[in-house]
Short mmCIF file of C-alpha atoms and ligand atoms in Angstrom, two decimals:
data_model
loop_
_atom_site.label_atom_id
_atom_site.label_comp_id
_atom_site.label_asym_id
_atom_site.label_seq_id
_atom_site.Cartn_x
_atom_site.Cartn_y
_atom_site.Cartn_z
CA MET X 21 95.93 77.63 101.19
CA THR X 22 96.69 80.42 98.63
CA SER X 23 96.25 83.96 99.21
CA LEU X 24 94.47 86.14 96.57
CA TYR X 25 97.57 87.99 96.28
CA ASP X 26 99.76 85.01 95.38
CA LEU X 27 97.96 85.13 91.94
CA ASP X 28 99.51 87.05 89.13
CA ARG X 29 97.25 88.67 86.61
CA ALA X 30 97.07 85.55 84.39
CA GLN X 31 96.14 83.35 87.27
CA LEU X 32 93.54 85.81 88.34
CA ALA X 33 92.05 85.73 84.98
CA GLU X 34 91.82 81.94 85.24
CA ALA X 35 90.19 82.25 88.57
CA LEU X 36 87.62 84.46 86.87
CA ALA X 37 87.19 82.26 83.93
CA GLY X 38 83.51 82.58 82.47
CA GLU X 39 83.48 86.33 83.68
CA PRO X 40 83.74 89.30 81.35
CA ARG X 41 87.39 90.24 80.61
CA TYR X 42 87.06 93.69 82.21
CA ARG X 43 86.35 92.23 85.51
CA VAL X 44 90.02 91.11 85.74
CA ASP X 45 91.12 94.70 85.02
CA GLN X 46 88.62 96.07 87.64
CA LEU X 47 89.65 93.54 90.26
CA TRP X 48 93.42 94.10 89.60
CA HIS X 49 93.01 97.82 89.72
CA GLY X 50 91.08 97.79 92.90
CA LEU X 51 93.41 95.48 94.84
CA TYR X 52 96.67 96.89 93.61
CA GLN X 53 96.32 100.52 92.46
CA GLU X 54 93.73 101.46 94.96
CA ALA X 55 94.82 98.88 97.66
CA ARG X 56 91.20 98.21 98.61
CA PRO X 57 90.48 94.98 100.54
CA LEU X 58 88.72 92.41 98.26
CA GLU X 59 85.21 93.25 99.92
CA GLU X 60 85.65 96.86 99.03
CA VAL X 61 86.46 96.51 95.39
CA THR X 62 82.81 97.33 94.74
CA THR X 63 83.45 97.88 90.87
CA VAL X 64 82.91 93.95 90.69
CA PRO X 65 79.66 92.27 91.73
CA ARG X 66 79.22 91.22 95.47
CA ALA X 67 78.69 87.55 94.45
CA LEU X 68 82.03 87.45 92.66
CA ARG X 69 83.77 88.94 95.62
CA GLU X 70 82.31 86.43 97.91
CA GLY X 71 83.14 83.37 95.70
CA LEU X 72 86.79 84.63 95.62
CA ALA X 73 86.76 85.10 99.36
CA ARG X 74 85.59 81.44 99.85
CA GLN X 75 88.36 80.24 97.51
CA PHE X 76 91.32 82.29 98.94
CA THR X 77 92.72 83.11 102.23
CA ALA X 78 92.68 86.52 103.66
CA GLY X 79 96.29 86.73 104.89
CA LEU X 80 97.07 89.23 107.61
CA HIS X 81 95.36 89.67 110.83
CA PRO X 82 96.42 92.69 112.97
CA ARG X 83 97.43 91.66 116.43
CA ALA X 84 99.08 94.72 117.54
CA GLU X 85 99.88 98.41 116.47
CA VAL X 86 102.24 100.85 117.97
CA HIS X 87 103.12 104.14 116.95
CA SER X 88 106.21 106.48 117.59
CA ASP X 89 107.62 109.72 116.29
CA ARG X 90 104.08 111.38 116.81
CA GLY X 91 102.50 108.64 114.59
CA ALA X 92 105.05 109.06 111.86
CA THR X 93 106.30 105.54 112.48
CA ARG X 94 103.78 102.76 112.98
CA LYS X 95 104.38 99.15 113.49
CA TRP X 96 102.07 96.23 113.18
CA VAL X 97 102.31 92.76 114.37
CA PHE X 98 100.30 90.57 111.99
CA ALA X 99 99.21 86.93 112.43
CA LEU X 100 99.11 84.88 109.40
CA HIS X 101 96.58 82.29 108.53
CA ASP X 102 98.54 79.61 110.46
CA GLY X 103 99.26 81.61 113.47
CA ALA X 104 102.78 82.62 112.66
CA THR X 105 103.48 86.30 113.16
CA ILE X 106 105.47 88.87 111.43
CA GLU X 107 106.01 92.62 111.76
CA THR X 108 105.48 95.26 109.26
CA VAL X 109 106.52 99.10 109.62
CA LEU X 110 105.30 102.15 107.92
CA MET X 111 107.24 105.32 108.11
CA LEU X 112 105.91 108.59 106.96
CA TYR X 113 108.85 111.22 105.75
CA ARG X 114 108.08 114.55 104.45
CA ASP X 115 109.11 113.54 100.87
CA ARG X 116 108.25 109.81 100.94
CA VAL X 117 106.25 107.02 102.57
CA THR X 118 108.16 103.81 103.12
CA VAL X 119 107.08 100.38 104.31
CA CYS X 120 109.53 97.83 105.73
CA VAL X 121 108.23 94.36 104.96
CA SER X 122 109.02 90.84 106.48
CA SER X 123 110.02 88.07 104.02
CA GLN X 124 109.88 85.27 106.42
CA ALA X 125 108.46 84.64 109.96
CA GLY X 126 111.68 84.46 111.94
CA CYS X 127 115.11 83.88 110.19
CA ALA X 128 117.38 80.86 109.99
CA MET X 129 120.63 82.93 109.46
CA GLY X 130 121.29 83.27 113.15
CA CYS X 131 123.21 86.65 113.21
CA SER X 132 124.21 87.02 116.93
CA PHE X 133 123.09 90.59 117.44
CA CYS X 134 119.67 90.27 115.64
CA ALA X 135 116.76 89.36 117.73
CA THR X 136 115.14 87.70 114.85
CA GLY X 137 118.31 85.74 114.33
CA GLN X 138 118.40 84.81 118.04
CA ALA X 139 114.99 83.46 118.10
CA GLY X 140 115.02 81.27 114.87
CA PHE X 141 112.99 80.28 111.92
CA THR X 142 109.33 79.68 111.73
CA ARG X 143 108.55 79.65 108.10
CA HIS X 144 108.73 81.44 104.66
CA LEU X 145 106.13 83.93 103.70
CA SER X 146 104.49 83.55 100.16
CA THR X 147 104.67 86.22 97.53
CA GLY X 148 100.99 87.15 98.58
CA GLU X 149 102.00 87.49 102.17
CA ILE X 150 104.66 89.93 101.35
CA VAL X 151 102.64 91.90 98.71
CA GLU X 152 99.75 92.13 101.13
CA GLN X 153 101.85 93.80 103.84
CA VAL X 154 102.51 96.62 101.23
CA LEU X 155 98.77 96.91 100.33
CA VAL X 156 97.74 97.06 104.13
CA ALA X 157 100.31 99.75 104.77
CA ALA X 158 99.33 101.71 101.61
CA ARG X 159 95.76 101.60 102.91
CA LEU X 160 96.72 102.79 106.22
CA ALA X 161 99.07 105.43 104.85
CA ALA X 162 96.20 107.26 102.90
CA PRO X 163 95.96 109.95 102.08
CA ARG X 164 99.58 109.91 101.61
CA ARG X 165 100.74 107.70 98.82
CA LEU X 166 103.04 104.75 99.63
CA SER X 167 106.18 105.41 97.56
CA ASN X 168 108.97 103.10 98.80
CA VAL X 169 109.26 99.41 99.96
CA VAL X 170 112.32 98.01 101.70
CA PHE X 171 112.78 94.33 102.65
CA MET X 172 114.32 94.85 105.95
CA GLY X 173 111.67 93.37 108.33
CA MET X 174 111.95 89.96 109.64
CA GLY X 175 113.75 87.28 107.57
CA GLU X 176 116.33 86.81 104.86
CA PRO X 177 114.65 87.64 101.57
CA LEU X 178 117.29 85.86 99.42
CA ALA X 179 116.75 82.58 101.51
CA ASN X 180 112.98 83.01 100.38
CA TYR X 181 113.96 83.70 96.64
CA ALA X 182 111.08 82.86 94.59
CA ALA X 183 108.53 84.62 96.92
CA THR X 184 110.77 87.60 97.08
CA VAL X 185 111.30 88.00 93.48
CA GLY X 186 107.62 87.27 92.92
CA ALA X 187 106.71 90.08 95.20
CA LEU X 188 109.16 92.52 93.70
CA ARG X 189 107.72 91.74 90.15
CA ARG X 190 104.24 92.26 91.36
CA LEU X 191 104.93 95.60 93.31
CA HIS X 192 106.77 96.87 90.09
CA GLU X 193 104.12 95.72 87.68
CA ALA X 194 100.86 96.19 89.47
CA ARG X 195 101.86 99.28 91.67
CA GLY X 196 104.40 100.71 89.38
CA LEU X 197 107.03 100.94 91.98
CA SER X 198 110.54 101.65 90.36
CA ALA X 199 114.08 100.75 91.15
CA ARG X 200 114.79 103.70 93.44
CA HIS X 201 111.70 102.74 95.45
CA LEU X 202 112.18 99.06 96.05
CA THR X 203 115.25 97.84 98.30
CA VAL X 204 116.15 94.49 99.21
CA SER X 205 118.54 93.97 102.27
CA THR X 206 120.52 90.68 102.25
CA VAL X 207 123.16 89.27 104.56
CA GLY X 208 124.87 87.88 101.49
CA VAL X 209 123.45 84.58 100.22
CA VAL X 210 125.88 84.58 97.35
CA PRO X 211 124.30 82.30 94.78
CA ALA X 212 120.90 83.98 95.17
CA LEU X 213 122.60 87.37 94.79
CA GLU X 214 124.21 86.21 91.65
CA ARG X 215 120.88 85.09 90.29
CA LEU X 216 119.11 88.30 91.20
CA ALA X 217 121.57 90.26 89.26
CA GLY X 218 120.33 88.46 86.17
CA GLU X 219 116.47 88.92 86.86
CA GLY X 220 116.39 92.30 85.25
CA LEU X 221 114.48 93.56 88.26
CA PRO X 222 114.43 97.17 88.94
CA LEU X 223 115.62 97.32 92.59
CA THR X 224 118.13 98.80 95.11
CA LEU X 225 120.52 96.39 96.89
CA ALA X 226 121.70 96.66 100.51
CA VAL X 227 124.22 94.16 101.81
CA SER X 228 124.42 93.70 105.62
CA LEU X 229 128.28 93.59 105.96
CA HIS X 230 129.00 94.47 109.63
CA ALA X 231 132.55 93.12 109.41
CA ALA X 232 135.10 93.09 106.58
CA ASN X 233 137.45 90.39 107.88
CA ASP X 234 136.48 86.76 107.99
CA ALA X 235 137.24 86.09 111.54
CA LEU X 236 134.77 88.73 112.95
CA ARG X 237 132.16 88.32 110.17
CA ASP X 238 132.15 84.43 111.00
CA GLN X 239 131.19 85.48 114.46
CA LEU X 240 128.69 88.10 113.85
CA VAL X 241 127.11 86.48 110.67
CA PRO X 242 127.31 82.73 110.61
CA LEU X 243 126.57 82.61 106.99
CA ASN X 244 130.02 84.00 106.26
CA ARG X 245 131.42 80.57 107.04
CA ARG X 246 129.61 79.33 103.88
CA TYR X 247 130.18 82.47 101.84
CA PRO X 248 133.26 84.33 102.89
CA LEU X 249 134.21 87.92 102.09
CA GLU X 250 135.99 87.17 98.87
CA ARG X 251 132.86 85.46 97.43
CA LEU X 252 130.62 88.07 98.81
CA HIS X 253 132.82 90.92 97.23
CA ALA X 254 132.88 89.11 93.87
CA ALA X 255 129.09 88.80 93.99
CA CYS X 256 128.74 92.51 94.85
CA ARG X 257 130.98 93.61 92.01
CA HIS X 258 129.02 91.33 89.63
CA TRP X 259 125.75 93.03 90.91
CA THR X 260 127.14 96.54 90.16
CA GLU X 261 128.38 95.73 86.88
CA ALA X 262 125.21 93.64 85.79
CA THR X 263 122.76 96.27 86.88
CA GLY X 264 124.70 99.42 86.90
CA ARG X 265 123.17 100.23 90.17
CA ARG X 266 124.98 101.48 93.25
CA LEU X 267 125.17 99.02 96.26
CA SER X 268 124.60 100.03 99.88
CA LEU X 269 126.55 98.31 102.64
CA GLU X 270 124.90 98.16 105.97
CA TRP X 271 127.04 98.20 109.17
CA ALA X 272 125.65 97.85 112.51
CA LEU X 273 128.09 99.78 114.71
CA ILE X 274 128.88 97.58 117.87
CA ASP X 275 130.94 99.07 120.72
CA GLY X 276 134.40 97.94 120.73
CA VAL X 277 133.62 95.26 117.99
CA ASN X 278 133.51 96.76 114.63
CA ASP X 279 133.71 100.45 115.38
CA THR X 280 137.50 100.61 115.81
CA PRO X 281 139.66 102.48 113.33
CA ALA X 282 141.03 99.13 112.12
CA ALA X 283 137.75 97.81 111.49
CA ILE X 284 136.69 100.95 109.50
CA ASP X 285 139.91 100.66 107.45
CA GLU X 286 138.81 97.13 106.42
CA LEU X 287 135.36 98.48 105.67
CA ALA X 288 136.87 101.18 103.32
CA ASP X 289 138.83 98.55 101.58
CA PHE X 290 135.78 96.52 100.94
CA ALA X 291 133.58 99.39 99.96
CA GLY X 292 135.93 101.66 97.99
CA PRO X 293 136.35 99.44 95.00
CA LEU X 294 132.77 98.81 94.80
CA ARG X 295 132.01 102.52 95.08
CA ALA X 296 129.43 101.38 97.64
CA HIS X 297 127.37 103.67 99.88
CA VAL X 298 127.74 102.75 103.66
CA ASN X 299 124.69 102.84 106.03
CA LEU X 300 125.84 103.20 109.64
CA ILE X 301 123.32 101.78 112.12
CA PRO X 302 124.15 102.19 115.73
CA LEU X 303 123.27 98.73 117.07
CA ASN X 304 120.17 98.26 119.15
CA PRO X 305 120.33 96.09 122.29
CA THR X 306 118.93 92.61 122.01
CA PRO X 307 118.47 90.11 124.81
CA GLY X 308 120.71 87.54 123.40
CA TYR X 309 123.64 89.95 122.64
CA PRO X 310 125.38 91.66 125.50
CA VAL X 311 127.38 94.40 123.69
CA ARG X 312 126.13 97.76 123.10
CA GLY X 313 125.70 100.13 120.26
CA SER X 314 128.49 102.70 119.72
CA ALA X 315 128.05 105.98 121.38
CA PRO X 316 127.00 108.91 119.13
CA GLU X 317 130.57 110.57 119.13
CA ARG X 318 132.20 107.18 117.96
CA VAL X 319 129.39 106.92 115.25
CA ARG X 320 130.40 110.45 114.10
CA ALA X 321 134.03 109.49 114.20
CA VAL X 322 133.36 106.65 112.05
CA ARG X 323 131.52 108.46 109.51
CA ASP X 324 134.32 111.10 109.35
CA GLN X 325 137.00 108.35 109.08
CA LEU X 326 135.05 106.86 106.11
CA GLY X 327 134.83 110.39 104.64
CA ARG X 328 138.52 110.82 104.72
CA LEU X 329 138.91 107.48 103.25
CA GLY X 330 136.68 108.51 100.23
CA VAL X 331 133.75 106.30 101.26
CA ASN X 332 130.30 107.93 101.15
CA ALA X 333 128.50 107.07 104.51
CA THR X 334 125.33 108.15 106.12
CA VAL X 335 124.09 107.52 109.79
CA ARG X 336 120.63 105.99 109.65
CA ASP X 337 118.11 108.11 111.50
CA THR X 338 116.63 107.01 114.87
CA ARG X 339 113.29 106.74 113.27
CA GLY X 340 111.12 104.18 115.17
CA ARG X 341 113.68 103.30 117.71
CA SER X 342 111.47 103.40 120.72
CA ILE X 343 109.07 100.93 119.29
CA ALA X 344 111.60 98.79 117.60
CA ALA X 345 113.72 98.46 120.67
CA ALA X 346 110.83 97.14 122.50
CA CYS X 347 109.91 94.74 119.65
CA GLY X 348 113.30 93.17 119.88
CA GLN X 349 112.50 91.72 123.27
CA LEU X 350 110.75 88.78 121.64
CA ALA X 351 107.40 90.39 120.81
CA ALA X 352 106.52 90.25 124.52
CA VAL X 353 105.46 94.05 124.96
CA THR X 354 105.41 96.52 122.34
CA ARG X 355 105.45 100.06 123.53
CA GLY X 356 104.70 103.42 121.87
CA ARG X 357 104.88 106.96 123.01
CA GLY X 358 102.24 108.36 125.40
CA GLY X 359 102.18 105.14 127.62
CA LEU X 360 100.44 103.08 124.96
CA ALA X 361 101.44 99.55 125.64
CA VAL X 362 100.01 96.62 123.68
CA ARG X 363 100.66 93.07 124.51
CA ALA X 364 101.47 91.45 121.09
CA ARG X 365 100.12 87.85 121.04
CA ALA X 366 103.01 85.33 121.32
CA PRO X 367 103.09 83.33 118.04
CA GLU X 368 103.01 79.64 117.67
CA GLY X 369 106.48 78.41 117.96
CA GLY X 370 107.55 81.66 119.41
CA ALA X 371 108.36 83.50 116.32
CA PRO X 372 110.40 86.65 117.23
CA ALA X 373 109.96 90.13 116.42
CA ARG X 374 113.06 91.53 115.19
CA GLN X 375 115.30 94.29 116.69
CA GLN X 376 115.98 96.97 114.24
CA GLU X 377 116.65 100.33 113.41
CA HIS X 378 114.89 101.59 110.59
CA PRO X 379 115.92 101.47 106.97
CA GLU X 380 116.84 103.97 104.43
CA ASP X 381 118.83 107.06 104.74
CA ALA X 382 118.18 109.89 107.20
CA GLY X 383 114.93 111.55 106.67
CA GLN X 384 112.91 114.01 108.54
CA PRO X 385 109.52 113.08 110.11
CA ALA X 386 106.74 114.14 107.92
N1 SAH C 3 117.90 89.61 106.70
C1 SAH C 3 118.23 90.81 105.97
C2 SAH C 3 117.19 91.83 106.05
C3 SAH C 3 116.62 92.16 107.54
S1 SAH C 3 117.73 92.79 108.56
C4 SAH C 3 119.53 91.36 106.41
O1 SAH C 3 120.06 90.85 107.26
O2 SAH C 3 119.95 92.15 105.53
C5 SAH C 3 117.66 94.51 108.37
C6 SAH C 3 119.08 95.21 108.78
O3 SAH C 3 118.93 95.41 110.18
C7 SAH C 3 120.14 94.39 108.50
O4 SAH C 3 121.14 95.38 108.02
C8 SAH C 3 120.53 93.85 109.76
O5 SAH C 3 121.87 93.50 109.85
C9 SAH C 3 120.20 95.05 110.58
N2 SAH C 3 120.13 94.59 112.17
C10 SAH C 3 119.74 93.43 112.58
N3 SAH C 3 119.80 93.43 113.91
C11 SAH C 3 120.20 94.79 114.37
C12 SAH C 3 120.30 95.44 115.63
N4 SAH C 3 120.30 94.73 116.67
N5 SAH C 3 120.69 96.73 115.52
C13 SAH C 3 120.73 97.27 114.38
N6 SAH C 3 120.60 96.71 113.16
C14 SAH C 3 120.25 95.36 113.28
FE1 SF4 C 4 118.31 87.10 109.72
FE2 SF4 C 4 119.08 89.61 108.72
FE3 SF4 C 4 118.70 89.05 111.40
FE4 SF4 C 4 120.82 88.06 110.17
S1 SF4 C 4 120.29 90.22 110.47
S2 SF4 C 4 119.42 86.95 111.65
S3 SF4 C 4 119.79 87.58 108.12
S4 SF4 C 4 117.02 88.98 109.87
#
């Protein structure tokens, strides 16, 4: 079944055929600008809303909610109409409000250190299911205005290309979010990356690199066997040249694995010619991956080494770590500060909650 948020404006107009034209504007404005749920778009008649509610699915059903950072980080587990579950995270900073969305329930990429990858793939999300996460978060962020969207939740957005691009366009066109405020994180699906560069879409790209030699990256990121570093580097170069945008490289620091001076030299060789920005993320432990994240002093040493090598690097803040750490344990129990413990219902097919540190550059809690 289609979600109301799967419809673009022309399709919504079709669904409202026979109604006065301004109804489309009212509904579009209510749903996207005001982020109201359909039943609360009271500018249009109740009968019309009820008709639409019968025709389209209401996508996201909250199953659990947890807070950390004194409420400045909030995570939801949502069930979709077929019972698959996803996670969405809202982060309130002093200068911005960011939502981290899932693009798939689970992930088929199998990165060894990632809880989502360890647990496997359930299904793709539709454009509407991605967009609705943003609208729900916008509603819950009020009175603050949601300003940034990052595709860093569950799933590989470029493996779900059409829905991801559809969601990016919708967020840009219907909510007016601009390039600096939309970020897609990819593990490096090279053909999709090349295609994305030609979409003329306003967005920021983050590539999850984690290793800059093929032997190690083959182990950490199995997709590297299909699209090795040379191809990935060429695709990154193409991206920066075609879009004129600076690229971010994500590097989850894994103790003794990719935090050695030699590994960081390789990273600098990869990043330097692209003039890429490096985001260092101390690895969060996951049940299926025994190795630990780098200690804080190693993290600082890595940042300093990159600085000496002329590579701009930031360490991602610890925002949301307490609840994200629990969420990596297969959505069994999610835990927030203050003893709040919520049991998240296990999804059909055991879709995972992913383990992650939260996106974007360092920022202060609101
Ligand atoms: N599939 C996409 C987007 C979701 S993952 C991608 O991989 O880029 C978002 C970020 O979290 C990625 O950079 C990913 O590598 C990172 N990540 C995954 N597992 C992690 C862990 N255990 N600790 C820290 N970061 C992790
Ligand atoms: Fe998928 Fe990204 Fe996790 Fe890899 S790191 S398994 S691509 S979600």
